[in-house]
Short mmCIF file of C-alpha atoms and ligand atoms in Angstrom, two decimals:
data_model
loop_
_atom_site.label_atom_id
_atom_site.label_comp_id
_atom_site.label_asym_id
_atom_site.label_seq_id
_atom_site.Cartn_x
_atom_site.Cartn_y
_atom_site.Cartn_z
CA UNK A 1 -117.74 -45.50 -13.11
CA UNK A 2 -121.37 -44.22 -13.30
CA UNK A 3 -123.61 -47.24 -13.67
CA UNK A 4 -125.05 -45.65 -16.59
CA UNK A 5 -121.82 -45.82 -18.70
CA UNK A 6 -121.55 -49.90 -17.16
CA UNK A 7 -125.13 -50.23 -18.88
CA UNK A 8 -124.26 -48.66 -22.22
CA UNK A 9 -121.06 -50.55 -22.60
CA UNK A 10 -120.93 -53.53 -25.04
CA UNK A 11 -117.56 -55.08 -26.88
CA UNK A 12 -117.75 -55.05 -30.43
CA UNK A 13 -116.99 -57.26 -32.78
CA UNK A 14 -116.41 -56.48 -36.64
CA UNK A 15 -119.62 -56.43 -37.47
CA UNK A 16 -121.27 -54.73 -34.73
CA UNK A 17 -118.40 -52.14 -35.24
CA UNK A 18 -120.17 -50.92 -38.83
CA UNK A 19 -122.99 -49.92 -36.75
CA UNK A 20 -121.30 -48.02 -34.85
CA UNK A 21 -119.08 -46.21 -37.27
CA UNK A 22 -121.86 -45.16 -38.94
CA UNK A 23 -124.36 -43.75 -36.46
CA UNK A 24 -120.93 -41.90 -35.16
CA UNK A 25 -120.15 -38.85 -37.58
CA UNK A 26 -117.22 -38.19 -35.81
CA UNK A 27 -115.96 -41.39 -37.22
CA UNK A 28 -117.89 -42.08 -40.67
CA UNK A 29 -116.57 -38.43 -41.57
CA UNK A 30 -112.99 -40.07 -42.22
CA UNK A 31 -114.70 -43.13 -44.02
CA UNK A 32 -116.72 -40.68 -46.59
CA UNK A 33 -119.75 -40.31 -44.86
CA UNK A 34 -120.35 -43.59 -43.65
CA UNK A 35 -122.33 -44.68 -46.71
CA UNK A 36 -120.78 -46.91 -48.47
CA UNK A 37 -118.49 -50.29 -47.65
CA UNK A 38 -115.27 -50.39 -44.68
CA UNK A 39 -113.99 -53.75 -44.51
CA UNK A 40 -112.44 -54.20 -41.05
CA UNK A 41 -109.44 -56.25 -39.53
CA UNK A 42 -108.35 -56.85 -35.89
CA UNK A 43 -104.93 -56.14 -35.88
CA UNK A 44 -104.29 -56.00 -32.24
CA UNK A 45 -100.72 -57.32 -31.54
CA UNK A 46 -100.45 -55.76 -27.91
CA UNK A 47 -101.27 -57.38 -24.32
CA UNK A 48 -103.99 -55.52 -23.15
CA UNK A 49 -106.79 -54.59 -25.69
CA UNK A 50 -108.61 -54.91 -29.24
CA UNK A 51 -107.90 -52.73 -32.15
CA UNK A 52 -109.25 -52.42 -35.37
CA UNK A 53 -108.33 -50.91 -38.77
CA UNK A 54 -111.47 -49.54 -40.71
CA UNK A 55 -110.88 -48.97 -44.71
CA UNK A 56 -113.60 -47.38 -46.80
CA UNK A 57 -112.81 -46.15 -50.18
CA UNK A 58 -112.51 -43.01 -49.21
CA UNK A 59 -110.06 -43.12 -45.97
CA UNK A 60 -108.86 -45.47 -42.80
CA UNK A 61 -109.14 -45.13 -39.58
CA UNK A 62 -108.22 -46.69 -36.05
CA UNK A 63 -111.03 -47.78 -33.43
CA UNK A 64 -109.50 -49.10 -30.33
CA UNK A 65 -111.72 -50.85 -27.54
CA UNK A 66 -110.66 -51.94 -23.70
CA UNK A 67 -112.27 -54.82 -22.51
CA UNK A 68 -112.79 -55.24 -19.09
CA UNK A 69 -109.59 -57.67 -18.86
CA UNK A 70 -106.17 -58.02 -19.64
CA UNK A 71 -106.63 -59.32 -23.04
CA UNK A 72 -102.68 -61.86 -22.82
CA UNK A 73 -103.87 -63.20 -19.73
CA UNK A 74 -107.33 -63.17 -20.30
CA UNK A 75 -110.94 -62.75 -17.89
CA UNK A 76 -108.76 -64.02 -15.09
CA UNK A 77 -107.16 -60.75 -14.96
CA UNK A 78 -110.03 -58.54 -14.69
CA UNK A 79 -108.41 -54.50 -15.43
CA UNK A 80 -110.94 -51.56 -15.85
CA UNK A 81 -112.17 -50.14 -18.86
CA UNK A 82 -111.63 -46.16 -17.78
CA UNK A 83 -107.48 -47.11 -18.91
CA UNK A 84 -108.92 -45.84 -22.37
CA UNK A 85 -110.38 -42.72 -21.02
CA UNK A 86 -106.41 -42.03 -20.04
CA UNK A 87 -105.40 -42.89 -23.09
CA UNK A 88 -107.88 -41.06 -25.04
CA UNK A 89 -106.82 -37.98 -22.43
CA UNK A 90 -103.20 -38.47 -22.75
CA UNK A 91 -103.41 -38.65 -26.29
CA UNK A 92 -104.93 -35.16 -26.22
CA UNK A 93 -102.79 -33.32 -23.65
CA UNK A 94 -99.30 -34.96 -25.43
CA UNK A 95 -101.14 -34.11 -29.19
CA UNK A 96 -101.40 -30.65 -27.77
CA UNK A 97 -98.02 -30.58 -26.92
CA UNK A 98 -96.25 -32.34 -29.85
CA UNK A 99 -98.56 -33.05 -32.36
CA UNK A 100 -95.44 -34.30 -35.22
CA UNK A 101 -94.80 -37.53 -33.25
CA UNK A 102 -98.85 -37.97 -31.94
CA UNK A 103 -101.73 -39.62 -33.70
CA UNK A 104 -104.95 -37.56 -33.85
CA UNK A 105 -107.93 -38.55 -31.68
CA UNK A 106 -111.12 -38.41 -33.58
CA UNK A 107 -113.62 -39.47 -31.37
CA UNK A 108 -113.67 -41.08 -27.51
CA UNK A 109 -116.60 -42.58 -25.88
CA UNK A 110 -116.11 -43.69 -22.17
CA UNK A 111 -119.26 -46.03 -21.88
CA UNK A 112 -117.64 -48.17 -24.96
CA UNK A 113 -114.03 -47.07 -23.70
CA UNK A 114 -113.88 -46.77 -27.17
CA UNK A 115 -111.61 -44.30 -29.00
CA UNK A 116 -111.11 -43.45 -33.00
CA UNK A 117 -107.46 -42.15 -33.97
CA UNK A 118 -105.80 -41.83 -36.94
CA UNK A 119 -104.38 -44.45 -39.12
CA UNK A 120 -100.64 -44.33 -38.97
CA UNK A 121 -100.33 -45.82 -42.23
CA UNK A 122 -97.57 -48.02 -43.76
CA UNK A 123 -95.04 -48.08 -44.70
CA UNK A 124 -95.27 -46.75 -40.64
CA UNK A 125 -94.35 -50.35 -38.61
CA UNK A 126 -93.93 -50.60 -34.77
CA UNK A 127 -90.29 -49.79 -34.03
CA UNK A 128 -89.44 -53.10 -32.15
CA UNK A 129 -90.52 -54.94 -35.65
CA UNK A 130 -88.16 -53.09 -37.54
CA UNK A 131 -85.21 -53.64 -35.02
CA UNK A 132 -85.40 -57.34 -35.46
CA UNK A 133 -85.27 -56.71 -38.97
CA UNK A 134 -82.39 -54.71 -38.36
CA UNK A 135 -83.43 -51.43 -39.73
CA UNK A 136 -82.11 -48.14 -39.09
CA UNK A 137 -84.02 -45.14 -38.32
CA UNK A 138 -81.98 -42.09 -39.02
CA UNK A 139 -84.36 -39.89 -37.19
CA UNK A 140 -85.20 -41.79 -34.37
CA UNK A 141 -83.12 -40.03 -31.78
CA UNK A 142 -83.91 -36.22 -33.16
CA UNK A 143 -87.16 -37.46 -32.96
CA UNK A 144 -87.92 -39.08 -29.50
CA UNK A 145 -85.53 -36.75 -27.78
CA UNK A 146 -88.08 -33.94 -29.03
CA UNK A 147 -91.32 -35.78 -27.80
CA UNK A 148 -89.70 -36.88 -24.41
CA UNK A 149 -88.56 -33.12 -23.96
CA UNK A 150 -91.63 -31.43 -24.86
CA UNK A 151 -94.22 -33.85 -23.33
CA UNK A 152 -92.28 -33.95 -20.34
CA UNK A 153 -91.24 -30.38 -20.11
CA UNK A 154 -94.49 -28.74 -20.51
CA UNK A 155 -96.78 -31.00 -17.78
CA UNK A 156 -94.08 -29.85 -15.69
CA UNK A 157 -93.82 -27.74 -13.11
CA UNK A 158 -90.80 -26.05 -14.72
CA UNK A 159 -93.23 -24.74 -16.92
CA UNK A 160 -96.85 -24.54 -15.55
CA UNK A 161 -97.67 -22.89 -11.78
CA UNK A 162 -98.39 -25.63 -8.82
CA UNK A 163 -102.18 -24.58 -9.19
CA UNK A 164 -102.85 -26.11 -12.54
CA UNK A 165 -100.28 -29.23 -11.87
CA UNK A 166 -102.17 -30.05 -8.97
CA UNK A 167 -105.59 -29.84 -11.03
CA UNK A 168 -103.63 -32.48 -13.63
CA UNK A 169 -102.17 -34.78 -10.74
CA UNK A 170 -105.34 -34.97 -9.37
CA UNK A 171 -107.39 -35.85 -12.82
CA UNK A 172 -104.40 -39.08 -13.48
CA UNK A 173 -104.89 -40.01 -9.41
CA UNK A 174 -107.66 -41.76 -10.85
CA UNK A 175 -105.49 -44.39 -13.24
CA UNK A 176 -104.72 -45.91 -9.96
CA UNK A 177 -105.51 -49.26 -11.15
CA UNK A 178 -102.95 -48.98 -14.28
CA UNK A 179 -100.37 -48.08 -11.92
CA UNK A 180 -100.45 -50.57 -9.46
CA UNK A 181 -100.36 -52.96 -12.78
CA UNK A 182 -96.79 -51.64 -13.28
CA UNK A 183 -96.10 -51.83 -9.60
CA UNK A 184 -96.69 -55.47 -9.57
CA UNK A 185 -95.10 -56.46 -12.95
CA UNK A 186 -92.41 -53.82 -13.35
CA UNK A 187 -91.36 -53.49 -9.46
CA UNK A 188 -92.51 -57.06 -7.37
CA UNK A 189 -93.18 -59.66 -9.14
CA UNK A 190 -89.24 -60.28 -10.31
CA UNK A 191 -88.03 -59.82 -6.98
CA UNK A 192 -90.37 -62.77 -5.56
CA UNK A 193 -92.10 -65.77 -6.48
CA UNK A 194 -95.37 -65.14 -8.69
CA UNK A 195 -97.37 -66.89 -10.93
CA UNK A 196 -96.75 -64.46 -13.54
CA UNK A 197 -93.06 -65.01 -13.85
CA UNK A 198 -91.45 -66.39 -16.71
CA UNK A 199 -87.83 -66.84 -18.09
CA UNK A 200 -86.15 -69.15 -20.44
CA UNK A 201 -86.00 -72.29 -19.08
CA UNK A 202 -84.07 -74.21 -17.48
CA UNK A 203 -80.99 -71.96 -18.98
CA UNK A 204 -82.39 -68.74 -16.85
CA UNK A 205 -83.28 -70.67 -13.60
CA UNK A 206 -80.43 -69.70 -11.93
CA UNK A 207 -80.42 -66.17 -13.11
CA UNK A 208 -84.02 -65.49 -11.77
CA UNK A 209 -83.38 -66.92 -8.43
CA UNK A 210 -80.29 -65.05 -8.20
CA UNK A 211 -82.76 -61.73 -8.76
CA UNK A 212 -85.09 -62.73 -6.35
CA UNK A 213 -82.16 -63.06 -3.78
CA UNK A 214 -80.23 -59.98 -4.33
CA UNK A 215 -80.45 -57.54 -1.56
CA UNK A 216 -78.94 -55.22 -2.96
CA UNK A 217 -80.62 -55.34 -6.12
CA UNK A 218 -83.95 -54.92 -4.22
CA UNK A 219 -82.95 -51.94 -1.67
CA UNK A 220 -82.44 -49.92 -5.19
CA UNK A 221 -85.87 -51.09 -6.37
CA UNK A 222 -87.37 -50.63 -3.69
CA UNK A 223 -86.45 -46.72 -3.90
CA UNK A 224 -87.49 -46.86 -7.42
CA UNK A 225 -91.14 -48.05 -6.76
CA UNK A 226 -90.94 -45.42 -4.24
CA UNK A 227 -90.46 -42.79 -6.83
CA UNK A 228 -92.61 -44.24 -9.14
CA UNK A 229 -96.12 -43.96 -7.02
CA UNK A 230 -95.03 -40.73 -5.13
CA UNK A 231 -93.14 -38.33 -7.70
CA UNK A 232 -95.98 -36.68 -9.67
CA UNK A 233 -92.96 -35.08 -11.74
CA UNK A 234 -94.98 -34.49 -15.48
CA UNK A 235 -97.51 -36.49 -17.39
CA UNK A 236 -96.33 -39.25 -18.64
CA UNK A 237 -96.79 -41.69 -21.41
CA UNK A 238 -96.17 -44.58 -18.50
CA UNK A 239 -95.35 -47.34 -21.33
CA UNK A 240 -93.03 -46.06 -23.73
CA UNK A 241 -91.51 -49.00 -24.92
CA UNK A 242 -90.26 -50.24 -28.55
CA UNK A 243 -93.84 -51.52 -29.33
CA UNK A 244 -95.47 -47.92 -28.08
CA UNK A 245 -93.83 -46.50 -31.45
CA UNK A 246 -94.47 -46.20 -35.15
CA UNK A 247 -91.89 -45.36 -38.11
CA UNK A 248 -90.42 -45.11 -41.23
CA UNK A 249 -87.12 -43.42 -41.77
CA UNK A 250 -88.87 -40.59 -41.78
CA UNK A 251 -91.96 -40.26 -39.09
CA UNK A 252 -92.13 -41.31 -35.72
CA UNK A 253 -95.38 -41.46 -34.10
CA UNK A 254 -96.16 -42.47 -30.45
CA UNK A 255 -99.36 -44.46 -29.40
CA UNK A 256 -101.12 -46.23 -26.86
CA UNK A 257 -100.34 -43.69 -23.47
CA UNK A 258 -103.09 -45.73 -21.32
CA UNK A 259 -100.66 -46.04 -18.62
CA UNK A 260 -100.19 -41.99 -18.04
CA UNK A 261 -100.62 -39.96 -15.07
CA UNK A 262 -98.32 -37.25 -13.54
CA UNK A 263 -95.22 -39.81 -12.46
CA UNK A 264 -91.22 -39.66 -12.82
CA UNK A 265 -89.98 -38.27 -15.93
CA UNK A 266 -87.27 -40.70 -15.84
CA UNK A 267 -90.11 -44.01 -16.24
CA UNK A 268 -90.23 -42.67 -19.96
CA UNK A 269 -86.68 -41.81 -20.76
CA UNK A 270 -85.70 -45.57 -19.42
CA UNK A 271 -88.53 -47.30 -20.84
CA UNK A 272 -86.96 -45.90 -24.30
CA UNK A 273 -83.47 -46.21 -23.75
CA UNK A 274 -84.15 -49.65 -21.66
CA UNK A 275 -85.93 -51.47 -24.46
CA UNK A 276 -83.16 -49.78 -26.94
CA UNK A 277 -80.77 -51.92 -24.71
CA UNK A 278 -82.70 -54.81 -25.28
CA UNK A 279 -83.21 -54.90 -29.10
CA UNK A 280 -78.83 -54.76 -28.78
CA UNK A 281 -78.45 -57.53 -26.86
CA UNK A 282 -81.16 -59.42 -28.86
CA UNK A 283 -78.94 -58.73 -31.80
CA UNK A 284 -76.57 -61.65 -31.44
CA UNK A 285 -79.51 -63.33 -31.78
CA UNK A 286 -80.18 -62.69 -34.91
CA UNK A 287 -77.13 -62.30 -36.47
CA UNK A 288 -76.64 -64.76 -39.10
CA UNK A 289 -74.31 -65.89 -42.17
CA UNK A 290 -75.75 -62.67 -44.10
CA UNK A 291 -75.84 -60.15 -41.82
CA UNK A 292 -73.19 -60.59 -38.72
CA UNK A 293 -75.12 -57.33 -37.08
CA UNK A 294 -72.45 -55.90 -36.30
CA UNK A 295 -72.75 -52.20 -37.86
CA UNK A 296 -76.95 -52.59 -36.50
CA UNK A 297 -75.24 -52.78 -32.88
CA UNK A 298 -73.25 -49.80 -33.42
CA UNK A 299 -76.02 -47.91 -34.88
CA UNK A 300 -78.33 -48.70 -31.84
CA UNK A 301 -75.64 -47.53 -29.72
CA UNK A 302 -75.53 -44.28 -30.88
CA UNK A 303 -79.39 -43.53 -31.22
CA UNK A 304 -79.45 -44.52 -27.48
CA UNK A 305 -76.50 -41.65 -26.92
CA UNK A 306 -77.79 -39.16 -29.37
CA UNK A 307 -81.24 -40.10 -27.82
CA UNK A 308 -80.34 -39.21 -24.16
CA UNK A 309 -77.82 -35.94 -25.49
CA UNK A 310 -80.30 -34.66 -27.58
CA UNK A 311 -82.91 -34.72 -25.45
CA UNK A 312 -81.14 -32.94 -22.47
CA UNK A 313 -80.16 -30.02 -24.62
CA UNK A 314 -83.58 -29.48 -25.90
CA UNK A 315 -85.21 -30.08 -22.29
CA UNK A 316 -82.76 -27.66 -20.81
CA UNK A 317 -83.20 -25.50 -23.88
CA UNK A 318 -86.87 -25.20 -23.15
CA UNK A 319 -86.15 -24.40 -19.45
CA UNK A 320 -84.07 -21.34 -20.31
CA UNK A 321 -86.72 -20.42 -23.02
CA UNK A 322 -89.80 -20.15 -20.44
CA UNK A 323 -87.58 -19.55 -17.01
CA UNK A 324 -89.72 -16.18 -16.81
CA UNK A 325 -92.62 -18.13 -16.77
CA UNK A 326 -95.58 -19.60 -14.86
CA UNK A 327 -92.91 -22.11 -13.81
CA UNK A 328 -93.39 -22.69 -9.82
CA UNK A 329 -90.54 -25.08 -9.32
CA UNK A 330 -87.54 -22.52 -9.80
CA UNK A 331 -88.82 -19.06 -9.71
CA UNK A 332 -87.00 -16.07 -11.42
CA UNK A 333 -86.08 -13.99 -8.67
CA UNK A 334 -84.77 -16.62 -6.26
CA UNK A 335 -82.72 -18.44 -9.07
CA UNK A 336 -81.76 -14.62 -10.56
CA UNK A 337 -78.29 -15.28 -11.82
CA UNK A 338 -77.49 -17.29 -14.74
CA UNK A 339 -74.41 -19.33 -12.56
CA UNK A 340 -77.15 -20.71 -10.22
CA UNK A 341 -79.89 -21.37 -12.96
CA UNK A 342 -76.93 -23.75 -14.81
CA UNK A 343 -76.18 -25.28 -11.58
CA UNK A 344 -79.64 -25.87 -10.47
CA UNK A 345 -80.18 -27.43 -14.59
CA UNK A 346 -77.00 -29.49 -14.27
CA UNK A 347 -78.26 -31.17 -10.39
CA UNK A 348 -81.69 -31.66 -11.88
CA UNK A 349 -80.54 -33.88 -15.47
CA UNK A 350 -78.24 -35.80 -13.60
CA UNK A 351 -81.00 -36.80 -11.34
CA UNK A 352 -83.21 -37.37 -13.89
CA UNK A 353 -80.35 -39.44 -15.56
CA UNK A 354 -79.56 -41.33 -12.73
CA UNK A 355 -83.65 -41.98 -12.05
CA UNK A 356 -83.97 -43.08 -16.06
CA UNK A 357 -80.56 -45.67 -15.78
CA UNK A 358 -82.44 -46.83 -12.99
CA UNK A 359 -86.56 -47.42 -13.89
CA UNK A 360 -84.40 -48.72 -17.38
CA UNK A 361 -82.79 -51.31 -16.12
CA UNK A 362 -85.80 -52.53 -14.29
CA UNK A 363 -87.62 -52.61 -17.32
CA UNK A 364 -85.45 -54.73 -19.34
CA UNK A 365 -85.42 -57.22 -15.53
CA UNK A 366 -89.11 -57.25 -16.20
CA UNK A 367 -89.05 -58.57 -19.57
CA UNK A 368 -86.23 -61.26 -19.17
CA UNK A 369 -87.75 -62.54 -15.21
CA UNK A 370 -91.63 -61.50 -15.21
CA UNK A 371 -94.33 -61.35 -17.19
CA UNK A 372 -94.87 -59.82 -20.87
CA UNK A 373 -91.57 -60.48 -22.38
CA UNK A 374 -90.69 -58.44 -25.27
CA UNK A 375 -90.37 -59.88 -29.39
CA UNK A 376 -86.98 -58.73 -29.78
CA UNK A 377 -86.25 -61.83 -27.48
CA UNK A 378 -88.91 -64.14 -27.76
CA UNK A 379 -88.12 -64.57 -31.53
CA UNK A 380 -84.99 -65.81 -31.22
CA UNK A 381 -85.68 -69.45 -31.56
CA UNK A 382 -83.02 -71.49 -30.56
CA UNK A 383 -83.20 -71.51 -26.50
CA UNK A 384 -79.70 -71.57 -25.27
CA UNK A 385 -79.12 -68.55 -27.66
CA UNK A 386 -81.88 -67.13 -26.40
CA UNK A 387 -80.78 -67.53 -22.84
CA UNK A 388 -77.24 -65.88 -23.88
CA UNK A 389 -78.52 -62.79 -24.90
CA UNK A 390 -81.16 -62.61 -22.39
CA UNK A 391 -78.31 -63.07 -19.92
CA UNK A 392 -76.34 -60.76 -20.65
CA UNK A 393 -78.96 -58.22 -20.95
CA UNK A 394 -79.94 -59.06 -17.29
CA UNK A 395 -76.60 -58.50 -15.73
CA UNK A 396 -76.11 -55.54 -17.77
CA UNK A 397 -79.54 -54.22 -16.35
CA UNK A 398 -78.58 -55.74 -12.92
CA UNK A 399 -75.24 -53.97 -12.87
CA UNK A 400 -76.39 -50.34 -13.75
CA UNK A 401 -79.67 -50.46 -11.37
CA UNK A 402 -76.77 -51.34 -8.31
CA UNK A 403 -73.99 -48.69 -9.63
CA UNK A 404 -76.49 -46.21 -11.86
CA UNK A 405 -75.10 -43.04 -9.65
CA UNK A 406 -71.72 -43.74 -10.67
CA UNK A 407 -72.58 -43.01 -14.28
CA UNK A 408 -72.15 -39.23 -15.53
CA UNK A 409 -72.18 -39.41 -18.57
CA UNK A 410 -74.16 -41.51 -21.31
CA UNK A 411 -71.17 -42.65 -23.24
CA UNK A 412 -69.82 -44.12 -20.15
CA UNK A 413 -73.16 -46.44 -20.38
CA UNK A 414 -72.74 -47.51 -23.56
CA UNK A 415 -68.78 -48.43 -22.18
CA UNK A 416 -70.82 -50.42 -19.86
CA UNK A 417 -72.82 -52.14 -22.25
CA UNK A 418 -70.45 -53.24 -24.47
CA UNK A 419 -68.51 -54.81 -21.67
CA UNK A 420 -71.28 -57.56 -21.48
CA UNK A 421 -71.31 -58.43 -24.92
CA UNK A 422 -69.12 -60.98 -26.23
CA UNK A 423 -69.47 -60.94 -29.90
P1 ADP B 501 -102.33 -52.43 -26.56
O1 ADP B 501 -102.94 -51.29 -25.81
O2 ADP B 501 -103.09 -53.70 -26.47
O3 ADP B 501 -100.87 -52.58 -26.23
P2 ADP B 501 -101.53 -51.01 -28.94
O4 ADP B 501 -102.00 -49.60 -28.77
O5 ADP B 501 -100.09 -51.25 -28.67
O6 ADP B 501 -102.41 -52.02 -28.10
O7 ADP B 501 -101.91 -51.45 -30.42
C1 ADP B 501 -101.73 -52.77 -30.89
C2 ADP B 501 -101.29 -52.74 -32.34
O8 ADP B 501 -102.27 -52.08 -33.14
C3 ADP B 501 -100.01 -51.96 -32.56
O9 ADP B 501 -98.91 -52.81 -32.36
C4 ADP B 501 -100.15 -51.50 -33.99
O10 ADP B 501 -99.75 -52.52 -34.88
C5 ADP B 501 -101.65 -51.31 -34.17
N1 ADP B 501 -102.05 -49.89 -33.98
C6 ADP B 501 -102.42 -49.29 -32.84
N2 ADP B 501 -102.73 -48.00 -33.03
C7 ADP B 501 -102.54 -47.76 -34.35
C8 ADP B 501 -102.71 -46.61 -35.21
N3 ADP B 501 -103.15 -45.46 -34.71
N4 ADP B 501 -102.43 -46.77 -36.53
C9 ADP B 501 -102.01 -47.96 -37.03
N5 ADP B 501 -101.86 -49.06 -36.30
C10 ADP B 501 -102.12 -48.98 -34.97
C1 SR1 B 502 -99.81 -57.86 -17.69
S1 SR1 B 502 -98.39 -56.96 -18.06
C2 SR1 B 502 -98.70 -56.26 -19.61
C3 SR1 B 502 -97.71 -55.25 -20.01
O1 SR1 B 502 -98.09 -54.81 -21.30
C4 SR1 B 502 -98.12 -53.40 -21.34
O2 SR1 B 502 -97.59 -52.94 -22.56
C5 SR1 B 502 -97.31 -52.94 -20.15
O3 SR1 B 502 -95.94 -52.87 -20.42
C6 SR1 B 502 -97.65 -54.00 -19.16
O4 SR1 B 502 -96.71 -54.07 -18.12
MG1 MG B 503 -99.25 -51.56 -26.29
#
């Protein structure tokens, strides 16, 4: 980073954040000008930075703001500010692409790694709040199935020549330092002894040694964190988890992308379906006299099937749309009859199946073994029911990330996840 930008940089606070807004048109614009009153509230519920919703009379908006740390461990962890320039870019790029399920950036400035975005007002929640609550999302799979296939498809080179996808890989190179974050927490740390690590003790102790002593749990991950830093497949949002997404029955809107670069197009797909698995298995959790959960299980299980269906048909259906493209990977006149083409398209999504079963299952390992554990979980109060469900998440997660190959076929997953739950 220039050492200009490092002089120009100072966090704000709320009141230091009127300033701003209103020697920034960009911003005050939304707020009516930037003459009259915002009142301001730090609603920032994730791990790594601050952000703040900014009400005037007249309209709201979003300012975000990376600190020079990892805000849930705090200055201990130092993390550089240029993750919200990749945010800010993937934001864009993805808006570009998709703009029905992405916010709108208003403003960026990379000395303040500072961005302004749309308000993605209520009754819009974060996804992973309103599966606790046990709500259903009718839309949810129609919906994420056409981000994932349009955000993936077109940074791909199934769709744009090796030229300009070497010009992208090359800009996202740079988020090196967000990457080997998720390296660490997503594909080391659970597999060895680390300060980080965290499960629910002493009813998981067993359960986390047992990861960090599975050889044959860490040959596959080891193949996965292989794939991870070296397949440069599409841009991706690199943290597409339950808490990455806002809804209502209606709208789905995707946020906070500061973890993309060009990586595996599978990270994304199993970060969804992954943390999907998760909010099941929490279920039991919170099942109570009221509500057993049962029918909220079901539902989940088919948005993660619809999710996974829908979303190859419309991937492949945007392959066979633009095969007589710019597309480098599987030119026109050496894939020239339509047998070949559907055999090619059928070896490539079960691949990419296979790779999201796998970086899936690691990501639900992460969040019962490592660090960051997710709310789905961590609300359930009572420990030992806590521990049940978290158990049974892990060996479901163990289990696929040892036999994911043998899957063809998403229903036969959702077989396999059933099998692990008792209620
Ligand atoms: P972090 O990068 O720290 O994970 P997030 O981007 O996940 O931060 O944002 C933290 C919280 O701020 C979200 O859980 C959500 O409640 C709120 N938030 C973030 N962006 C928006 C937005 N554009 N509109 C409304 N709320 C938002
Ligand atoms: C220090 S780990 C913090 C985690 O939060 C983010 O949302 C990512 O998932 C990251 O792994
Ligand atoms: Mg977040």
């Amino acid at each position: 980073m220039a050492a200009e930008a490092e002089h120009s940089f100072r966090p704000l606070d709320e009141a230091s954040l009127v300033a701003y807004i209103k020697a920034t048109p960009a911003l005050a614009s939304h707020l009516g000008g930037g003459g009259g009153s915002v009142e301001i509230k730090e609603v920032g519920d994730g791990n790594l930075n601050f952000v703040y919703i900014v009400k005037s009379s007249s309209g709201t908006i979003v300012v975000k703001q990376a600190l020079p740390y990892v805000r849930c461990v705090g200055d201990s962890w130092p993390m550089t500010r240029e993750r919200a320039y990749f945010e800010a870019s993937t934001l864009r790029e993805h808006g570009r692409l998709c703009p029905e399920h992405t916010p709108e950036v208003y403003h960026f400035d990379r000395a303040m790694s500072l961005m302004g975005m749309r308000y993605i007002e209520p009754p819009h929640i974060i996804l992973r709040k309103g599966l606790i609550a046990g709500v259903e999302y009718p839309l949810l799979a129609d919906h994420m199935s056409n981000y994932m296939a349009k955000t993936l498809f077109f940074t791909s080179l199934l769709y744009n020549n090796t030229t300009d996808h070497k010009k992208g890989v090359a800009e996202y190179c740079a988020n090196a330092e967000m990457c080997r974050l998720t390296e660490q927490v997503v594909f080391s740390d659970p597999y060895r002894v680390s300060k980080f690590n965290r499960w629910t003790s002493p009813y998981l102790d067993k359960d986390a040694e047992a990861v960090r002593e599975d050889d044959e749990l860490k040959l596959e991950i080891a193949e996965l964190k292989s794939m991870f830093i070296e397949r440069a497949q599409a841009l991706i949002h690199g943290d597409l988890h339950t808490g990455s997404i806002m809804v209502t029955p209606d709208s789905t809107q995707v946020i906070d992308p500061e973890f993309g670069f060009y990586g595996p197009m599978g990270y994304d797909i199993g970060a969804f379906l992954g943390n999907l698995i998760l909010a099941y298995y929490a279920q039991n959790g919170h099942a109570d006299q009221s509500n057993d959960r049962k029918a909220y299980k079901k539902w989940i299980l088919k948005t993660i099937e619809e999710s996974w269906n829908l979303f190859q048909t419309k991937f492949v259906g945007l392959w066979n749309k633009h095969k007589e493209g710019n597309g480098e990977a599987y030119l026109p006149d050496v894939y020239n009859n339509s047998n070949l083409l559907s055999l090619a398209q059928k070896k490539y999504m079960t691949n990419l199946f296979h790779d999201s079963l796998g970086f899936g299952s690691a990501k639900m390992i992460r969040r019962i073994v490592g660090i960051a554990h997710v709310e789905d979980l961590e609300s359930i109060k009572d420990a030992s029911k806590r521990a049940e469900c978290e158990r049974a998440a892990l060996n479901c997660a163990k289990t696929i990330l040892k036999g994911m190959r043998q899957f063809e076929t998403i229903e036969q997953v959702i077989e396999h996840i059933k099998s692990f739950d008792r209620n």
